[in-house]
Short mmCIF file of C-alpha atoms in Angstrom, two decimals:
data_model
loop_
_atom_site.label_atom_id
_atom_site.label_comp_id
_atom_site.label_asym_id
_atom_site.label_seq_id
_atom_site.Cartn_x
_atom_site.Cartn_y
_atom_site.Cartn_z
CA MET I 29 0.00 0.00 0.00
CA SER I 30 1.33 3.41 -0.94
CA THR I 31 1.52 6.30 1.50
CA GLN I 32 -1.31 8.82 1.43
CA LEU I 33 1.12 11.61 2.28
CA ILE I 34 1.85 12.76 -1.25
CA PRO I 35 2.90 16.32 -2.16
CA PRO I 36 0.36 18.45 -4.06
CA GLU I 37 1.07 18.97 -7.76
CA TRP I 38 2.30 22.52 -7.19
CA ALA I 39 5.02 21.23 -4.87
CA TRP I 40 6.79 19.81 -7.94
CA GLU I 41 6.46 23.14 -9.68
CA PHE I 42 7.93 24.87 -6.64
CA HIS I 43 10.78 22.40 -6.34
CA GLY I 44 11.63 22.43 -10.05
CA HIS I 45 12.39 18.77 -10.71
CA GLN I 46 11.19 15.28 -9.85
CA CYS I 47 13.35 13.45 -7.31
CA PRO I 48 12.64 11.13 -4.37
CA PHE I 49 13.82 13.54 -1.68
CA MET I 50 11.23 16.27 -1.96
CA PRO I 51 8.43 13.74 -1.22
CA ILE I 52 10.52 12.09 1.53
CA GLY I 53 10.77 15.50 3.23
CA TYR I 54 7.09 16.22 2.61
CA ARG I 55 6.06 12.98 4.29
CA MET I 56 8.49 13.59 7.15
CA GLY I 57 6.95 17.02 7.68
CA LYS I 58 3.40 15.67 7.65
CA LEU I 59 4.29 12.85 10.07
CA ALA I 60 5.99 15.31 12.42
CA MET I 61 2.88 17.51 12.34
CA GLN I 62 0.70 14.50 13.19
CA TYR I 63 3.08 13.47 15.99
CA LEU I 64 3.04 16.94 17.55
CA GLY I 65 -0.59 17.71 16.74
CA VAL I 66 0.08 20.87 14.78
CA GLU I 67 -1.56 22.34 11.70
CA HIS I 68 0.07 23.93 8.65
CA GLU I 69 1.81 27.01 10.04
CA ALA I 70 0.20 30.26 8.90
CA ASP I 71 2.50 32.56 10.83
CA HIS I 72 5.63 32.08 12.98
CA GLY I 73 5.07 29.36 15.60
CA PHE I 74 6.56 26.17 14.16
CA PHE I 75 10.27 25.64 13.51
CA ILE I 76 12.32 23.07 11.65
CA PHE I 77 16.04 22.50 12.16
CA PRO I 78 17.18 20.23 9.35
CA GLU I 79 20.56 18.65 10.05
CA LEU I 80 21.59 18.88 6.43
CA GLY I 81 24.49 20.95 5.21
CA GLU I 82 25.99 21.81 1.85
CA GLY I 83 28.22 20.02 -0.64
CA HIS I 84 26.21 16.82 -0.39
CA PRO I 85 23.07 15.41 -2.05
CA GLN I 86 19.57 14.79 -0.68
CA THR I 87 19.00 18.28 0.69
CA CYS I 88 15.83 18.46 -1.46
CA MET I 89 14.07 16.99 1.57
CA MET I 90 13.91 20.52 2.93
CA ASP I 91 11.71 21.77 0.11
CA GLY I 92 9.22 19.01 0.91
CA MET I 93 9.34 20.00 4.58
CA GLN I 94 8.64 23.65 3.72
CA VAL I 95 5.68 22.67 1.54
CA ALA I 96 4.18 20.27 4.09
CA THR I 97 4.49 22.43 7.17
CA GLY I 98 4.45 26.11 6.24
CA ALA I 99 7.63 26.41 8.33
CA THR I 100 9.40 28.19 5.50
CA TYR I 101 12.83 29.73 5.11
CA GLY I 102 11.19 33.04 4.19
CA LYS I 103 9.36 33.17 7.51
CA VAL I 104 12.66 32.38 9.28
CA LEU I 105 11.23 29.10 10.54
CA MET I 106 13.82 26.82 8.96
CA ALA I 107 17.55 26.83 9.63
CA LYS I 108 20.09 24.13 8.89
CA THR I 109 22.43 22.90 11.61
CA PHE I 110 25.13 21.94 9.07
CA TYR I 111 25.64 18.47 10.54
CA GLY I 112 25.47 16.71 7.13
CA LYS I 113 22.80 14.28 8.41
CA LEU I 114 19.50 13.12 6.92
CA ALA I 115 17.42 14.32 9.84
CA ALA I 116 15.41 17.23 11.17
CA THR I 117 13.99 18.40 14.49
CA PHE I 118 10.49 19.88 14.40
CA TYR I 119 9.59 22.25 17.23
CA HIS I 120 6.41 24.04 18.24
CA ASN I 121 6.56 26.19 21.34
CA LYS I 122 3.21 24.88 22.62
CA LYS I 123 3.57 21.27 21.45
CA GLY I 124 7.23 20.34 21.95
CA ALA I 125 9.73 18.73 19.66
CA VAL I 126 10.37 15.55 17.71
CA ARG I 127 13.35 14.44 15.64
CA PHE I 128 12.93 12.41 12.45
CA SER I 129 15.85 10.79 10.68
CA LEU I 130 16.20 8.45 7.72
CA LYS I 131 17.11 4.92 8.75
CA PRO I 132 20.49 3.82 7.31
CA GLU I 133 18.93 0.59 5.97
CA PHE I 134 16.41 2.64 4.03
CA VAL I 135 19.13 4.92 2.66
CA ASP I 136 21.14 1.84 1.59
CA ALA I 137 18.17 0.19 -0.13
CA MET I 138 17.22 3.40 -1.95
CA GLY I 139 20.82 3.94 -3.04
CA LYS I 140 20.61 0.88 -5.31
CA PHE I 141 18.14 2.52 -7.67
CA GLU I 142 19.36 3.65 -11.07
CA PHE I 143 18.49 7.27 -10.19
CA PHE I 144 21.61 7.43 -8.04
CA ALA I 145 23.88 6.03 -10.75
CA TYR I 146 22.90 9.03 -12.85
CA ARG I 147 23.31 11.48 -9.99
CA LYS I 148 26.77 10.14 -9.13
CA LYS I 149 27.80 10.77 -12.74
CA GLY I 150 26.88 14.42 -12.15
CA ILE I 151 23.66 14.34 -14.17
CA GLU I 152 21.17 16.84 -12.87
CA PRO I 153 17.76 15.48 -11.75
CA SER I 154 15.79 17.15 -14.55
CA GLN I 155 18.05 15.43 -17.11
CA ILE I 156 17.53 11.91 -15.78
CA PRO I 157 15.01 9.86 -17.82
CA LEU I 158 11.54 10.33 -16.36
CA ALA I 159 10.98 6.57 -15.95
CA VAL I 160 14.14 6.32 -13.84
CA ARG I 161 12.95 9.10 -11.58
CA GLN I 162 9.44 7.72 -11.31
CA GLU I 163 10.75 4.24 -10.44
CA VAL I 164 12.47 5.39 -7.26
CA ILE I 165 9.66 7.79 -6.28
CA LYS I 166 7.11 4.97 -6.64
CA TRP I 167 9.27 2.64 -4.54
CA VAL I 168 9.65 5.27 -1.79
CA ASN I 169 5.89 5.83 -1.74
CA GLU I 170 5.36 2.09 -1.24
CA GLN I 171 7.62 1.85 1.81
CA PRO I 172 5.84 2.04 5.16
CA ASP I 173 6.63 5.01 7.38
CA GLN I 174 8.49 2.87 9.91
CA ALA I 175 10.81 1.50 7.22
CA ILE I 176 11.94 5.01 6.37
CA TYR I 177 11.91 7.12 9.52
CA LYS I 178 13.41 6.83 12.96
CA VAL I 179 11.34 8.96 15.34
CA GLU I 180 12.71 10.35 18.61
CA ALA I 181 10.86 12.41 21.20
CA LYS I 182 12.91 15.44 22.22
CA PRO I 183 11.38 16.42 25.55
CA VAL I 184 14.14 18.84 26.58
CA PHE I 185 14.50 20.56 23.22
CA THR I 186 13.85 24.28 23.30
CA TYR I 187 14.40 27.17 20.93
CA THR I 188 13.94 30.86 21.53
CA PRO I 189 13.86 32.89 18.33
CA PRO I 190 15.62 36.26 18.45
CA LYS I 191 13.37 39.02 19.73
CA GLY I 192 11.99 40.91 16.76
CA SER I 193 12.23 44.64 16.19
CA PHE I 194 10.89 46.91 13.46
CA ASN I 195 13.50 49.58 14.17
CA LYS I 196 15.73 50.41 11.28
CA THR I 197 18.35 53.04 10.41
CA LYS I 198 19.74 54.32 7.14
CA CYS I 199 23.36 53.38 6.56
CA SER I 200 25.44 56.60 6.55
CA ILE I 201 27.43 55.33 3.56
CA CYS I 202 25.03 53.62 1.14
CA GLY I 203 21.76 55.19 2.36
CA GLU I 204 19.95 51.86 2.48
CA TYR I 205 17.85 50.76 5.44
CA VAL I 206 19.36 48.36 7.96
CA PHE I 207 17.36 46.65 10.69
CA GLU I 208 18.66 47.70 14.08
CA ARG I 209 20.20 44.35 15.06
CA TYR I 210 22.57 44.58 12.12
CA VAL I 211 23.54 48.26 12.33
CA ARG I 212 27.25 48.72 13.05
CA PHE I 213 29.04 51.88 14.14
CA LYS I 214 32.28 53.00 12.59
CA ASP I 215 33.92 56.39 12.99
CA GLY I 216 30.86 57.34 15.01
CA GLN I 217 28.43 56.72 12.14
CA PRO I 218 25.76 54.03 11.74
CA MET I 219 26.55 51.67 8.90
CA CYS I 220 25.43 48.44 7.36
CA ILE I 221 27.75 45.47 7.78
CA PRO I 222 29.24 45.54 4.27
CA CYS I 223 29.91 49.30 4.42
CA SER I 224 31.46 48.95 7.89
CA GLY I 225 33.72 46.10 6.82
CA PHE I 226 32.94 44.41 10.14
CA THR I 227 32.39 40.69 9.86
CA GLU I 228 29.23 39.09 11.06
CA SER I 229 28.62 36.59 13.79
CA ARG I 230 25.85 34.02 13.61
CA LEU I 231 23.99 32.99 16.68
CA ASP I 232 21.24 30.66 17.58
CA GLY I 233 19.07 29.83 20.50
CA LEU I 234 19.19 26.13 19.80
CA LYS I 235 19.38 23.71 22.71
CA GLY I 236 18.89 19.97 23.09
CA ILE I 237 18.77 18.94 19.45
CA GLN I 238 20.54 15.68 20.30
CA MET Z 2 -1.58 49.94 -14.04
CA SER Z 3 -0.89 46.95 -11.85
CA THR Z 4 2.15 44.73 -12.28
CA GLN Z 5 1.70 41.53 -14.24
CA LEU Z 6 4.22 39.76 -12.01
CA ILE Z 7 1.75 38.25 -9.56
CA PRO Z 8 2.42 35.05 -7.58
CA PRO Z 9 0.38 31.98 -8.56
CA GLU Z 10 -2.42 31.01 -6.15
CA TRP Z 11 -0.41 28.13 -4.70
CA ALA Z 12 2.30 30.55 -3.63
CA TRP Z 13 -0.08 31.84 -0.93
CA GLU Z 14 -0.78 28.30 0.19
CA PHE Z 15 2.97 27.66 0.39
CA HIS Z 16 3.63 30.87 2.29
CA GLY Z 17 0.73 30.41 4.72
CA HIS Z 18 -0.60 33.94 5.01
CA GLN Z 19 -1.34 37.03 2.95
CA CYS Z 20 1.20 39.82 3.34
CA PRO Z 21 2.81 42.34 0.99
CA PHE Z 22 6.33 40.90 1.22
CA MET Z 23 5.85 37.53 -0.43
CA PRO Z 24 4.67 39.23 -3.66
CA ILE Z 25 7.40 41.89 -3.38
CA GLY Z 26 9.97 39.08 -3.32
CA TYR Z 27 8.20 37.22 -6.12
CA ARG Z 28 8.31 40.27 -8.36
CA MET Z 29 11.94 40.93 -7.43
CA GLY Z 30 12.80 37.34 -8.40
CA LYS Z 31 10.97 37.59 -11.73
CA LEU Z 32 12.62 40.92 -12.56
CA ALA Z 33 16.06 39.52 -11.71
CA MET Z 34 15.40 36.54 -13.99
CA GLN Z 35 14.40 38.90 -16.81
CA TYR Z 36 17.49 41.06 -16.18
CA LEU Z 37 19.84 38.07 -16.30
CA GLY Z 38 17.92 36.16 -18.96
CA VAL Z 39 17.40 33.02 -16.91
CA GLU Z 40 14.48 30.61 -16.67
CA HIS Z 41 12.93 29.03 -13.58
CA GLU Z 42 15.72 26.90 -12.14
CA ALA Z 43 15.02 23.16 -12.41
CA ASP Z 44 18.29 22.01 -10.86
CA HIS Z 45 21.25 23.77 -9.22
CA GLY Z 46 22.54 26.63 -11.39
CA PHE Z 47 20.95 29.79 -10.02
CA PHE Z 48 21.69 31.26 -6.59
CA ILE Z 49 20.12 33.92 -4.41
CA PHE Z 50 21.87 35.62 -1.52
CA PRO Z 51 19.22 37.59 0.35
CA GLU Z 52 20.69 40.18 2.69
CA LEU Z 53 18.01 39.60 5.26
CA GLY Z 54 18.69 38.28 8.73
CA GLU Z 55 16.59 37.31 11.71
CA GLY Z 56 14.79 39.18 14.48
CA HIS Z 57 13.30 41.66 12.03
CA PRO Z 58 10.20 41.76 9.78
CA GLN Z 59 9.82 41.59 6.00
CA THR Z 60 11.81 38.37 5.51
CA CYS Z 61 8.72 36.90 3.76
CA MET Z 62 10.24 38.34 0.59
CA MET Z 63 12.41 35.22 0.46
CA ASP Z 64 9.43 32.89 0.05
CA GLY Z 65 8.35 34.90 -2.97
CA MET Z 66 11.88 34.67 -4.37
CA GLN Z 67 11.91 30.90 -3.92
CA VAL Z 68 8.56 30.56 -5.70
CA ALA Z 69 9.50 32.84 -8.60
CA THR Z 70 12.94 31.45 -9.34
CA GLY Z 71 13.18 27.82 -8.27
CA ALA Z 72 16.35 28.83 -6.40
CA THR Z 73 15.08 27.17 -3.25
CA TYR Z 74 16.54 26.63 0.20
CA GLY Z 75 16.05 22.88 -0.21
CA LYS Z 76 18.27 22.81 -3.29
CA VAL Z 77 20.88 24.86 -1.36
CA LEU Z 78 20.46 27.75 -3.77
CA MET Z 79 19.45 30.35 -1.21
CA ALA Z 80 21.50 31.54 1.74
CA LYS Z 81 21.09 34.69 3.80
CA THR Z 82 24.02 37.01 4.38
CA PHE Z 83 22.60 38.25 7.72
CA TYR Z 84 23.07 41.92 6.86
CA GLY Z 85 19.54 42.91 7.93
CA LYS Z 86 18.88 44.65 4.60
CA LEU Z 87 15.94 44.50 2.18
CA ALA Z 88 18.01 43.31 -0.74
CA ALA Z 89 19.24 40.23 -2.56
CA THR Z 90 21.91 39.32 -5.10
CA PHE Z 91 20.88 36.90 -7.84
CA TYR Z 92 23.68 34.93 -9.49
CA HIS Z 93 23.83 32.50 -12.39
CA ASN Z 94 27.22 31.09 -13.28
CA LYS Z 95 26.62 31.58 -17.02
CA LYS Z 96 24.70 34.86 -16.82
CA GLY Z 97 26.30 36.89 -14.05
CA ALA Z 98 24.82 38.71 -11.10
CA VAL Z 99 22.46 41.52 -10.23
CA ARG Z 100 21.50 43.06 -6.91
CA PHE Z 101 17.98 44.26 -6.20
CA SER Z 102 17.10 46.32 -3.12
CA LEU Z 103 13.99 48.09 -1.90
CA LYS Z 104 14.21 51.85 -2.21
CA PRO Z 105 13.99 53.59 1.18
CA GLU Z 106 11.26 55.94 -0.14
CA PHE Z 107 9.16 52.93 -1.08
CA VAL Z 108 9.70 51.33 2.32
CA ASP Z 109 8.68 54.61 4.00
CA ALA Z 110 5.52 54.97 1.89
CA MET Z 111 4.49 51.38 2.47
CA GLY Z 112 5.11 51.71 6.20
CA LYS Z 113 2.17 54.12 6.49
CA PHE Z 114 -0.39 51.43 5.72
CA GLU Z 115 -2.56 50.10 8.51
CA PHE Z 116 -1.08 46.61 8.03
CA PHE Z 117 2.08 47.76 9.80
CA ALA Z 118 0.20 49.24 12.75
CA TYR Z 119 -1.15 45.74 13.40
CA ARG Z 120 2.22 44.08 12.89
CA LYS Z 121 3.93 46.50 15.28
CA LYS Z 122 1.37 45.56 17.92
CA GLY Z 123 2.57 41.98 17.50
CA ILE Z 124 -0.48 40.76 15.61
CA GLU Z 125 0.42 37.91 13.29
CA PRO Z 126 -0.34 38.40 9.58
CA SER Z 127 -3.08 35.75 9.44
CA GLN Z 128 -4.93 37.57 12.26
CA ILE Z 129 -4.99 40.97 10.57
CA PRO Z 130 -8.35 41.81 8.92
CA LEU Z 131 -8.33 40.63 5.31
CA ALA Z 132 -9.27 44.07 3.97
CA VAL Z 133 -6.25 45.59 5.71
CA ARG Z 134 -3.94 43.04 4.15
CA GLN Z 135 -5.49 43.39 0.72
CA GLU Z 136 -5.23 47.16 0.84
CA VAL Z 137 -1.44 47.17 1.10
CA ILE Z 138 -0.99 44.28 -1.37
CA LYS Z 139 -3.14 46.12 -3.92
CA TRP Z 140 -1.12 49.32 -3.44
CA VAL Z 141 2.18 47.46 -3.87
CA ASN Z 142 0.92 45.85 -7.08
CA GLU Z 143 0.06 49.30 -8.42
CA GLN Z 144 3.56 50.73 -7.88
CA PRO Z 145 5.81 50.65 -10.94
CA ASP Z 146 8.93 48.49 -10.71
CA GLN Z 147 11.25 51.49 -10.63
CA ALA Z 148 9.41 52.98 -7.63
CA ILE Z 149 10.13 49.84 -5.62
CA TYR Z 150 13.48 48.42 -6.70
CA LYS Z 151 16.99 49.77 -7.02
CA VAL Z 152 18.87 47.58 -9.51
CA GLU Z 153 22.66 47.27 -9.55
CA ALA Z 154 24.78 45.26 -11.96
CA LYS Z 155 27.36 43.17 -10.10
CA PRO Z 156 29.96 42.42 -12.76
CA VAL Z 157 32.65 41.15 -10.38
CA PHE Z 158 30.36 39.01 -8.23
CA THR Z 159 31.24 35.34 -8.17
CA TYR Z 160 30.23 32.36 -6.09
CA THR Z 161 31.64 28.87 -6.08
CA PRO Z 162 29.40 26.37 -4.33
CA PRO Z 163 31.19 23.72 -2.25
CA LYS Z 164 32.21 20.70 -4.28
CA GLY Z 165 29.62 17.99 -3.79
CA SER Z 166 30.29 14.45 -2.65
CA PHE Z 167 28.04 11.44 -2.18
CA ASN Z 168 30.47 9.81 0.26
CA LYS Z 169 29.07 9.15 3.68
CA THR Z 170 30.10 7.29 6.81
CA LYS Z 171 28.17 5.91 9.76
CA CYS Z 172 28.82 7.72 13.01
CA SER Z 173 30.55 5.31 15.40
CA ILE Z 174 28.37 6.53 18.28
CA CYS Z 175 24.81 7.00 16.97
CA GLY Z 176 25.05 4.80 13.86
CA GLU Z 177 23.48 7.42 11.61
CA TYR Z 178 24.90 8.39 8.23
CA VAL Z 179 27.01 11.52 7.97
CA PHE Z 180 28.11 13.05 4.68
CA GLU Z 181 31.89 13.06 4.46
CA ARG Z 182 32.39 16.82 4.75
CA TYR Z 183 30.82 16.77 8.19
CA VAL Z 184 32.44 13.62 9.61
CA ARG Z 185 34.67 14.39 12.59
CA PHE Z 186 37.25 12.14 14.24
CA LYS Z 187 37.48 11.76 17.97
CA ASP Z 188 39.46 9.11 19.85
CA GLY Z 189 40.29 7.69 16.44
CA GLN Z 190 36.67 7.05 15.52
CA PRO Z 191 34.49 8.72 12.87
CA MET Z 192 31.65 10.67 14.40
CA CYS Z 193 28.91 13.10 13.54
CA ILE Z 194 29.34 16.65 14.83
CA PRO Z 195 26.86 16.38 17.74
CA CYS Z 196 28.35 13.07 18.94
CA SER Z 197 31.91 14.48 18.65
CA GLY Z 198 31.04 17.62 20.58
CA PHE Z 199 33.14 19.57 18.08
CA THR Z 200 31.64 22.86 16.99
CA GLU Z 201 30.97 23.66 13.38
CA SER Z 202 32.41 26.30 11.16
CA ARG Z 203 30.42 27.92 8.37
CA LEU Z 204 32.04 28.90 5.16
CA ASP Z 205 31.08 30.46 1.94
CA GLY Z 206 32.56 31.20 -1.44
CA LEU Z 207 30.87 34.55 -1.63
CA LYS Z 208 32.76 37.46 -3.17
CA GLY Z 209 31.82 40.90 -4.44
CA ILE Z 210 28.28 41.14 -3.08
CA GLN Z 211 28.72 44.89 -2.56
#
């Protein structure tokens, strides 16, 4: 029996190509929502911390997660941890957190499909024969949830997003607006980071992800 | 005359609420594609570096950019610079780069709409009366492109994404797969970053953004 948790048609349009990972992320997002008892996020209450990074494949999962949950990058609800792992922690401040990861046995079994032979040759997903793409997507859809996902409760996980502010200042050099948190001062004048030449630090309020 | 560069209906479903910034980002993305002569990105050739950060409003622009361009976060084609500015650089390795920013006069004029009075009181977009949201969206759509966007050619901009690798190793502690770039060694054993306790560094190949 195939999963009922299938991305809507427009999700493929959004993502840009057919691959197995967008639907794997979509289903992960839907299952996490069911686990936590949350609805599609209209505003800013539900966060996803995917453990993916860069310079490796299979990150397309994150587009499926965005589509499923409404916890989008644009709403600052998704941020990678850069661990290079096929996992994500889903967190709602009223409902708690859960971590989903792909089971290694599932990853190994999926890796035998012809789709990956093409990808390892450097062929982009949209250039792989449609039948080859559909074969692996169909197989993924036929696997039961528990064959794909390891699910871990994360009772101590917490995340506090940075306090928001509408205050902004014009950079004294380029004249563009800068939100207050990112204004720097140099020679006594407010500046944006690039005009100041000061490098940037990145922070998070992430605790208890593992 | 209203702009013709209007997000498809599903873009609102993806984003989760009605606000003026998703369509502002959508239009910015479409204009950047026209400027550079690129199509909706199916695979991994087109990058966006939004200068937005966190802890400030108006980041929803990035969801519109994702929808318009196919340069999605899931495909690792979008990464914030954390400058806290209402701007983005669009880069295609065969077509070059362009930077779009919101003109301060436009930001000031838009800020007078009732929508922002609600937002500054902490009311989430989906809870603002529909007529109030539609009023500002309609006004934005009626502004000509040149009233909204400053456009700058970026002839020296370049970006080299990290070289990809499919190699992965199982963490000797948790047993989960880790892509090679993120494997750490501790006590002679391969580990994932959280199991190793080693902190992560973040790099980029970003040059010439301003």
